[in-house]
Amino acid sequence: MEVKEENKEEYEIHGDFSQDTISAKYDELCRNYEEVYNSVGWPDPVQCAEKAIENGFTGESHVLDMGCGTGLVVDYLKEKSGAETVNAIGIDASEGMLKKAKAKGLYSEIRNFLLCNPENFNTNHSDLLGKFDFVTASGLLAEGHATPDVFDEMIGALKVGGYAIFTSRIEYLEPLNYQKGMDERVESGEWEFVKKEAYEKYSKAKDCPLGRFKPVMSEVFVFRKL
Ligand SMILES: C[S@@+](CC[C@H](N)C(=O)[O-])C[C@H]1O[C@@H](n2cnc3c(N)ncnc32)[C@H](O)[C@@H]1O
């Protein structure tokens, strides 16, 4: 990976995330989001798409893409499955990211709100409850992005038997309580663990680490709603 001196700032502004400022932050990052992430190596969206396909995704499936950003999960779902269209609704906190997703014309509907508030989700988005075969969240479980409350929104949105598929850096699982959140919902019988797989991300930044972009291990998780 080669980054010109004048472009380095585009990599270094990624970071210092907090839920209070997440939408403004991604409104800024959206201008070069895909160029930056693709240049460092960003397997999260294709990991989510492949796991959905392995678990029965077809062009008939209904997908809720949480933290959809510019729409990379649906890009890959379409490309990898060969489906002509994907029935997908995208949710994201950032209007700027959603503008890019909208321009691709891949989502049947897009909603702009902050996740991790199950009360708001259940009250103001009750039409999404129990409707989806797949909920995907690529790159949403991260520092300053999402709390484990998002698992309740995933479970709420899924049909019984539907799949929640999401990624997280391994180093976030304990400190951000993601592992605890997953385990608690297994114990309470809300979902069952299906699979997880580890992979490295930001691999292309190996020789040129910039800001938060250096090779790091992540996992993709699959849970099935009971
Ligand atoms: C790293 S990007 C991932 C985007 C896309 N899923 C992908 O794989 O390229 C994280 C996205 O999640 C959104 N996001 C972060 N926290 C959020 C929250 N609490 N509620 C809704 N969207 C959030 C951001 O605006 C951003 O678009």
mmCIF file of C-alpha atoms and ligand atoms in Angstrom:
data_model
loop_
_atom_site.group_PDB
_atom_site.id
_atom_site.type_symbol
_atom_site.label_atom_id
_atom_site.label_comp_id
_atom_site.label_asym_id
_atom_site.label_seq_id
_atom_site.Cartn_x
_atom_site.Cartn_y
_atom_site.Cartn_z
ATOM 1 C CA MET A 1 0.000 0.000 0.000
ATOM 2 C CA GLU A 2 1.343 3.402 -0.973
ATOM 3 C CA VAL A 3 -0.066 6.591 0.458
ATOM 4 C CA LYS A 4 1.002 9.988 -0.791
ATOM 5 C CA GLU A 5 2.095 12.452 1.914
ATOM 6 C CA GLU A 6 -0.796 14.802 1.069
ATOM 7 C CA ASN A 7 -3.331 11.974 1.526
ATOM 8 C CA LYS A 8 -2.103 10.802 4.939
ATOM 9 C CA GLU A 9 -4.535 13.036 6.798
ATOM 10 C CA GLU A 10 -7.444 11.089 5.272
ATOM 11 C CA TYR A 11 -6.255 8.021 7.230
ATOM 12 C CA GLU A 12 -5.294 9.822 10.414
ATOM 13 C CA ILE A 13 -8.709 11.447 10.953
ATOM 14 C CA HIS A 14 -10.233 7.975 11.491
ATOM 15 C CA GLY A 15 -10.425 7.515 15.271
ATOM 16 C CA ASP A 16 -11.614 9.285 18.465
ATOM 17 C CA PHE A 17 -15.062 7.824 17.976
ATOM 18 C CA SER A 18 -17.840 8.401 20.498
ATOM 19 C CA GLN A 19 -21.579 7.767 20.231
ATOM 20 C CA ASP A 20 -22.326 11.468 20.850
ATOM 21 C CA THR A 21 -20.397 12.545 17.775
ATOM 22 C CA ILE A 22 -20.532 9.427 15.603
ATOM 23 C CA SER A 23 -22.878 10.856 12.969
ATOM 24 C CA ALA A 24 -20.858 14.072 12.521
ATOM 25 C CA LYS A 25 -17.634 12.055 12.422
ATOM 26 C CA TYR A 26 -18.849 9.762 9.630
ATOM 27 C CA ASP A 27 -20.352 12.746 7.794
ATOM 28 C CA GLU A 28 -16.728 13.890 7.568
ATOM 29 C CA LEU A 29 -15.236 10.453 6.814
ATOM 30 C CA CYS A 30 -17.780 9.647 4.095
ATOM 31 C CA ARG A 31 -16.001 11.755 1.469
ATOM 32 C CA ASN A 32 -13.234 9.140 1.100
ATOM 33 C CA TYR A 33 -14.565 6.217 3.136
ATOM 34 C CA GLU A 34 -14.465 3.464 0.514
ATOM 35 C CA GLU A 35 -11.120 4.591 -0.951
ATOM 36 C CA VAL A 36 -9.497 4.596 2.512
ATOM 37 C CA TYR A 37 -10.985 1.277 3.697
ATOM 38 C CA ASN A 38 -10.405 -0.564 0.432
ATOM 39 C CA SER A 39 -6.799 0.616 0.304
ATOM 40 C CA VAL A 40 -5.986 -0.770 3.784
ATOM 41 C CA GLY A 41 -7.896 -4.044 3.323
ATOM 42 C CA TRP A 42 -11.437 -4.164 4.695
ATOM 43 C CA PRO A 43 -12.801 -7.729 4.753
ATOM 44 C CA ASP A 44 -15.672 -7.069 7.226
ATOM 45 C CA PRO A 45 -18.469 -6.503 4.686
ATOM 46 C CA VAL A 46 -17.510 -9.449 2.474
ATOM 47 C CA GLN A 47 -17.213 -11.634 5.602
ATOM 48 C CA CYS A 48 -20.793 -10.719 6.556
ATOM 49 C CA ALA A 49 -22.057 -11.288 3.015
ATOM 50 C CA GLU A 50 -20.382 -14.702 2.737
ATOM 51 C CA LYS A 51 -21.775 -15.859 6.083
ATOM 52 C CA ALA A 52 -25.283 -14.796 5.019
ATOM 53 C CA ILE A 53 -24.924 -16.780 1.781
ATOM 54 C CA GLU A 54 -23.605 -19.843 3.685
ATOM 55 C CA ASN A 55 -26.704 -19.651 5.873
ATOM 56 C CA GLY A 56 -29.216 -19.610 3.060
ATOM 57 C CA PHE A 57 -29.409 -16.021 1.756
ATOM 58 C CA THR A 58 -31.257 -15.766 -1.582
ATOM 59 C CA GLY A 59 -32.719 -12.891 -3.595
ATOM 60 C CA GLU A 60 -35.963 -13.522 -1.665
ATOM 61 C CA SER A 61 -34.398 -12.957 1.762
ATOM 62 C CA HIS A 62 -35.139 -9.845 3.768
ATOM 63 C CA VAL A 63 -32.024 -8.152 5.131
ATOM 64 C CA LEU A 64 -31.613 -5.375 7.689
ATOM 65 C CA ASP A 65 -28.140 -3.857 7.381
ATOM 66 C CA MET A 66 -27.264 -2.033 10.616
ATOM 67 C CA GLY A 67 -24.543 0.626 10.381
ATOM 68 C CA CYS A 68 -24.833 0.138 6.620
ATOM 69 C CA GLY A 69 -22.524 3.048 5.786
ATOM 70 C CA THR A 70 -22.027 3.367 2.036
ATOM 71 C CA GLY A 71 -23.614 -0.045 1.393
ATOM 72 C CA LEU A 72 -20.662 -2.418 1.063
ATOM 73 C CA VAL A 73 -22.447 -5.417 2.647
ATOM 74 C CA VAL A 74 -25.213 -5.267 0.057
ATOM 75 C CA ASP A 75 -22.671 -4.678 -2.731
ATOM 76 C CA TYR A 76 -21.025 -7.978 -1.764
ATOM 77 C CA LEU A 77 -24.293 -9.830 -1.130
ATOM 78 C CA LYS A 78 -25.299 -9.054 -4.695
ATOM 79 C CA GLU A 79 -21.897 -9.799 -6.202
ATOM 80 C CA LYS A 80 -21.243 -13.053 -4.312
ATOM 81 C CA SER A 81 -24.742 -14.554 -4.486
ATOM 82 C CA GLY A 82 -25.518 -13.498 -8.048
ATOM 83 C CA ALA A 83 -28.960 -12.306 -6.870
ATOM 84 C CA GLU A 84 -30.399 -9.695 -9.213
ATOM 85 C CA THR A 85 -31.765 -7.640 -6.373
ATOM 86 C CA VAL A 86 -31.409 -7.683 -2.597
ATOM 87 C CA ASN A 87 -34.378 -6.834 -0.365
ATOM 88 C CA ALA A 88 -32.483 -4.721 2.099
ATOM 89 C CA ILE A 89 -33.182 -1.879 4.482
ATOM 90 C CA GLY A 90 -30.171 0.124 5.674
ATOM 91 C CA ILE A 91 -29.854 1.973 8.978
ATOM 92 C CA ASP A 92 -27.067 4.397 9.808
ATOM 93 C CA ALA A 93 -26.424 7.378 12.064
ATOM 94 C CA SER A 94 -24.623 9.352 9.355
ATOM 95 C CA GLU A 95 -26.533 11.177 6.651
ATOM 96 C CA GLY A 96 -23.335 11.564 4.619
ATOM 97 C CA MET A 97 -22.682 7.810 4.546
ATOM 98 C CA LEU A 98 -26.340 7.185 3.678
ATOM 99 C CA LYS A 99 -26.198 9.614 0.747
ATOM 100 C CA LYS A 100 -23.459 7.437 -0.770
ATOM 101 C CA ALA A 101 -25.489 4.275 -0.118
ATOM 102 C CA LYS A 102 -28.599 5.854 -1.647
ATOM 103 C CA ALA A 103 -26.682 6.795 -4.790
ATOM 104 C CA LYS A 104 -25.975 3.088 -5.402
ATOM 105 C CA GLY A 105 -29.717 2.305 -5.420
ATOM 106 C CA LEU A 106 -29.181 -0.977 -3.564
ATOM 107 C CA TYR A 107 -31.523 -0.503 -0.595
ATOM 108 C CA SER A 108 -35.299 -0.512 -0.780
ATOM 109 C CA GLU A 109 -35.300 1.863 2.183
ATOM 110 C CA ILE A 110 -32.808 3.769 4.260
ATOM 111 C CA ARG A 111 -33.280 5.110 7.795
ATOM 112 C CA ASN A 112 -31.112 7.649 9.542
ATOM 113 C CA PHE A 113 -31.013 7.077 13.308
ATOM 114 C CA LEU A 114 -28.740 6.041 16.156
ATOM 115 C CA LEU A 115 -28.817 2.362 17.081
ATOM 116 C CA CYS A 116 -28.220 0.899 20.574
ATOM 117 C CA ASN A 117 -31.395 2.395 22.004
ATOM 118 C CA PRO A 118 -33.841 -0.544 22.003
ATOM 119 C CA GLU A 119 -36.625 1.595 23.471
ATOM 120 C CA ASN A 120 -36.443 3.987 20.500
ATOM 121 C CA PHE A 121 -36.127 1.043 18.097
ATOM 122 C CA ASN A 122 -39.170 -0.760 19.512
ATOM 123 C CA THR A 123 -41.282 2.399 19.711
ATOM 124 C CA ASN A 124 -40.373 4.368 16.607
ATOM 125 C CA HIS A 125 -39.358 1.526 14.295
ATOM 126 C CA SER A 126 -41.829 -1.145 15.404
ATOM 127 C CA ASP A 127 -42.574 -1.934 11.732
ATOM 128 C CA LEU A 128 -39.084 -3.523 11.591
ATOM 129 C CA LEU A 129 -39.778 -6.013 14.399
ATOM 130 C CA GLY A 130 -39.835 -9.718 13.515
ATOM 131 C CA LYS A 131 -39.411 -8.999 9.776
ATOM 132 C CA PHE A 132 -35.910 -10.074 8.721
ATOM 133 C CA ASP A 133 -34.164 -13.298 7.672
ATOM 134 C CA PHE A 134 -30.766 -11.646 8.163
ATOM 135 C CA VAL A 135 -29.476 -8.744 10.219
ATOM 136 C CA THR A 136 -25.953 -7.726 9.240
ATOM 137 C CA ALA A 137 -23.612 -5.327 11.041
ATOM 138 C CA SER A 138 -20.204 -4.941 9.455
ATOM 139 C CA GLY A 139 -17.856 -2.669 11.380
ATOM 140 C CA LEU A 140 -20.596 -1.473 13.746
ATOM 141 C CA LEU A 141 -19.309 -3.208 16.895
ATOM 142 C CA ALA A 142 -16.399 -0.916 17.611
ATOM 143 C CA GLU A 143 -15.138 1.592 20.134
ATOM 144 C CA GLY A 144 -17.479 4.592 20.371
ATOM 145 C CA HIS A 145 -19.904 3.046 17.853
ATOM 146 C CA ALA A 146 -22.142 0.409 19.435
ATOM 147 C CA THR A 147 -22.950 -1.021 22.861
ATOM 148 C CA PRO A 148 -24.208 -4.584 23.451
ATOM 149 C CA ASP A 149 -27.758 -3.102 23.516
ATOM 150 C CA VAL A 150 -27.618 -3.396 19.740
ATOM 151 C CA PHE A 151 -28.017 -7.187 20.182
ATOM 152 C CA ASP A 152 -31.563 -6.581 21.485
ATOM 153 C CA GLU A 153 -32.353 -4.582 18.351
ATOM 154 C CA MET A 154 -30.926 -7.383 16.176
ATOM 155 C CA ILE A 155 -32.989 -10.026 17.961
ATOM 156 C CA GLY A 156 -36.084 -7.811 17.827
ATOM 157 C CA ALA A 157 -35.761 -7.270 14.064
ATOM 158 C CA LEU A 158 -35.188 -10.950 13.183
ATOM 159 C CA LYS A 159 -37.827 -13.536 12.393
ATOM 160 C CA VAL A 160 -37.551 -16.685 14.520
ATOM 161 C CA GLY A 161 -34.831 -18.743 12.795
ATOM 162 C CA GLY A 162 -33.238 -15.639 11.250
ATOM 163 C CA TYR A 163 -29.508 -14.913 11.473
ATOM 164 C CA ALA A 164 -27.576 -12.057 13.081
ATOM 165 C CA ILE A 165 -24.178 -11.690 11.411
ATOM 166 C CA PHE A 166 -21.676 -9.128 12.659
ATOM 167 C CA THR A 167 -17.968 -8.415 13.039
ATOM 168 C CA SER A 168 -15.753 -7.138 15.842
ATOM 169 C CA ARG A 169 -12.065 -6.799 16.531
ATOM 170 C CA ILE A 170 -11.105 -9.580 18.967
ATOM 171 C CA GLU A 171 -9.493 -7.000 21.267
ATOM 172 C CA TYR A 172 -12.901 -5.284 21.751
ATOM 173 C CA LEU A 173 -14.841 -8.397 22.788
ATOM 174 C CA GLU A 174 -14.076 -8.274 26.515
ATOM 175 C CA PRO A 175 -13.546 -4.540 27.283
ATOM 176 C CA LEU A 176 -16.630 -3.415 25.362
ATOM 177 C CA ASN A 177 -18.716 -6.291 26.850
ATOM 178 C CA TYR A 178 -19.615 -7.695 23.442
ATOM 179 C CA GLN A 179 -18.744 -11.270 24.424
ATOM 180 C CA LYS A 180 -20.734 -10.935 27.661
ATOM 181 C CA GLY A 181 -23.672 -9.511 25.703
ATOM 182 C CA MET A 182 -23.629 -12.428 23.240
ATOM 183 C CA ASP A 183 -23.328 -15.029 26.018
ATOM 184 C CA GLU A 184 -26.135 -13.538 28.135
ATOM 185 C CA ARG A 185 -28.551 -13.778 25.209
ATOM 186 C CA VAL A 186 -27.541 -17.412 24.628
ATOM 187 C CA GLU A 187 -28.203 -18.165 28.313
ATOM 188 C CA SER A 188 -31.596 -16.441 28.174
ATOM 189 C CA GLY A 189 -32.545 -18.512 25.107
ATOM 190 C CA GLU A 190 -32.976 -15.516 22.776
ATOM 191 C CA TRP A 191 -30.486 -16.756 20.191
ATOM 192 C CA GLU A 192 -28.085 -19.649 19.643
ATOM 193 C CA PHE A 193 -24.452 -19.473 18.620
ATOM 194 C CA VAL A 194 -23.888 -20.836 15.099
ATOM 195 C CA LYS A 195 -20.332 -19.961 14.143
ATOM 196 C CA LYS A 196 -17.440 -17.547 14.418
ATOM 197 C CA GLU A 197 -14.374 -17.186 12.240
ATOM 198 C CA ALA A 198 -11.231 -15.151 12.767
ATOM 199 C CA TYR A 199 -9.558 -13.116 10.026
ATOM 200 C CA GLU A 200 -7.059 -10.297 9.754
ATOM 201 C CA LYS A 201 -8.116 -6.840 8.653
ATOM 202 C CA TYR A 202 -6.144 -3.810 7.488
ATOM 203 C CA SER A 203 -3.610 -6.321 6.139
ATOM 204 C CA LYS A 204 -2.535 -4.015 3.330
ATOM 205 C CA ALA A 205 -1.379 -1.437 5.923
ATOM 206 C CA LYS A 206 1.356 -3.797 7.139
ATOM 207 C CA ASP A 207 4.243 -1.878 5.627
ATOM 208 C CA CYS A 208 2.664 1.513 6.059
ATOM 209 C CA PRO A 209 0.617 1.647 9.304
ATOM 210 C CA LEU A 210 -1.357 4.898 9.425
ATOM 211 C CA GLY A 211 -3.438 6.072 12.392
ATOM 212 C CA ARG A 212 -5.675 3.198 13.529
ATOM 213 C CA PHE A 213 -4.990 1.237 10.337
ATOM 214 C CA LYS A 214 -2.552 -1.562 11.093
ATOM 215 C CA PRO A 215 -3.140 -5.299 10.744
ATOM 216 C CA VAL A 216 -5.449 -6.549 13.500
ATOM 217 C CA MET A 217 -7.428 -9.743 14.140
ATOM 218 C CA SER A 218 -11.214 -9.656 13.941
ATOM 219 C CA GLU A 219 -14.022 -12.169 14.088
ATOM 220 C CA VAL A 220 -17.246 -12.599 12.200
ATOM 221 C CA PHE A 221 -20.075 -14.034 14.330
ATOM 222 C CA VAL A 222 -23.262 -15.834 13.353
ATOM 223 C CA PHE A 223 -26.199 -16.266 15.792
ATOM 224 C CA ARG A 224 -29.645 -17.697 15.069
ATOM 225 C CA LYS A 225 -32.732 -16.279 16.733
ATOM 226 C CA LEU A 226 -34.686 -18.835 18.767
HETATM 227 C C1 LIG B 1 -16.868 1.279 9.944
HETATM 228 S S1 LIG B 1 -18.352 1.890 9.242
HETATM 229 C C2 LIG B 1 -19.006 0.400 8.485
HETATM 230 C C3 LIG B 1 -19.909 0.709 7.323
HETATM 231 C C4 LIG B 1 -20.337 -0.505 6.507
HETATM 232 N N1 LIG B 1 -21.144 -1.420 7.270
HETATM 233 C C5 LIG B 1 -19.121 -1.229 5.971
HETATM 234 O O1 LIG B 1 -18.887 -2.385 6.301
HETATM 235 O O2 LIG B 1 -18.371 -0.598 5.195
HETATM 236 C C6 LIG B 1 -19.426 2.054 10.648
HETATM 237 C C7 LIG B 1 -20.782 2.669 10.283
HETATM 238 O O3 LIG B 1 -21.655 2.536 11.402
HETATM 239 C C8 LIG B 1 -22.329 3.761 11.628
HETATM 240 N N2 LIG B 1 -22.623 3.812 13.068
HETATM 241 C C9 LIG B 1 -21.734 3.800 14.072
HETATM 242 N N3 LIG B 1 -22.351 3.778 15.269
HETATM 243 C C10 LIG B 1 -23.679 3.788 14.990
HETATM 244 C C11 LIG B 1 -24.847 3.763 15.797
HETATM 245 N N4 LIG B 1 -24.776 3.707 17.140
HETATM 246 N N5 LIG B 1 -26.061 3.769 15.183
HETATM 247 C C12 LIG B 1 -26.150 3.811 13.828
HETATM 248 N N6 LIG B 1 -25.080 3.818 13.010
HETATM 249 C C13 LIG B 1 -23.858 3.813 13.581
HETATM 250 C C14 LIG B 1 -21.396 4.843 11.124
HETATM 251 O O4 LIG B 1 -22.085 6.035 10.796
HETATM 252 C C15 LIG B 1 -20.727 4.155 9.936
HETATM 253 O O5 LIG B 1 -21.425 4.399 8.741
#
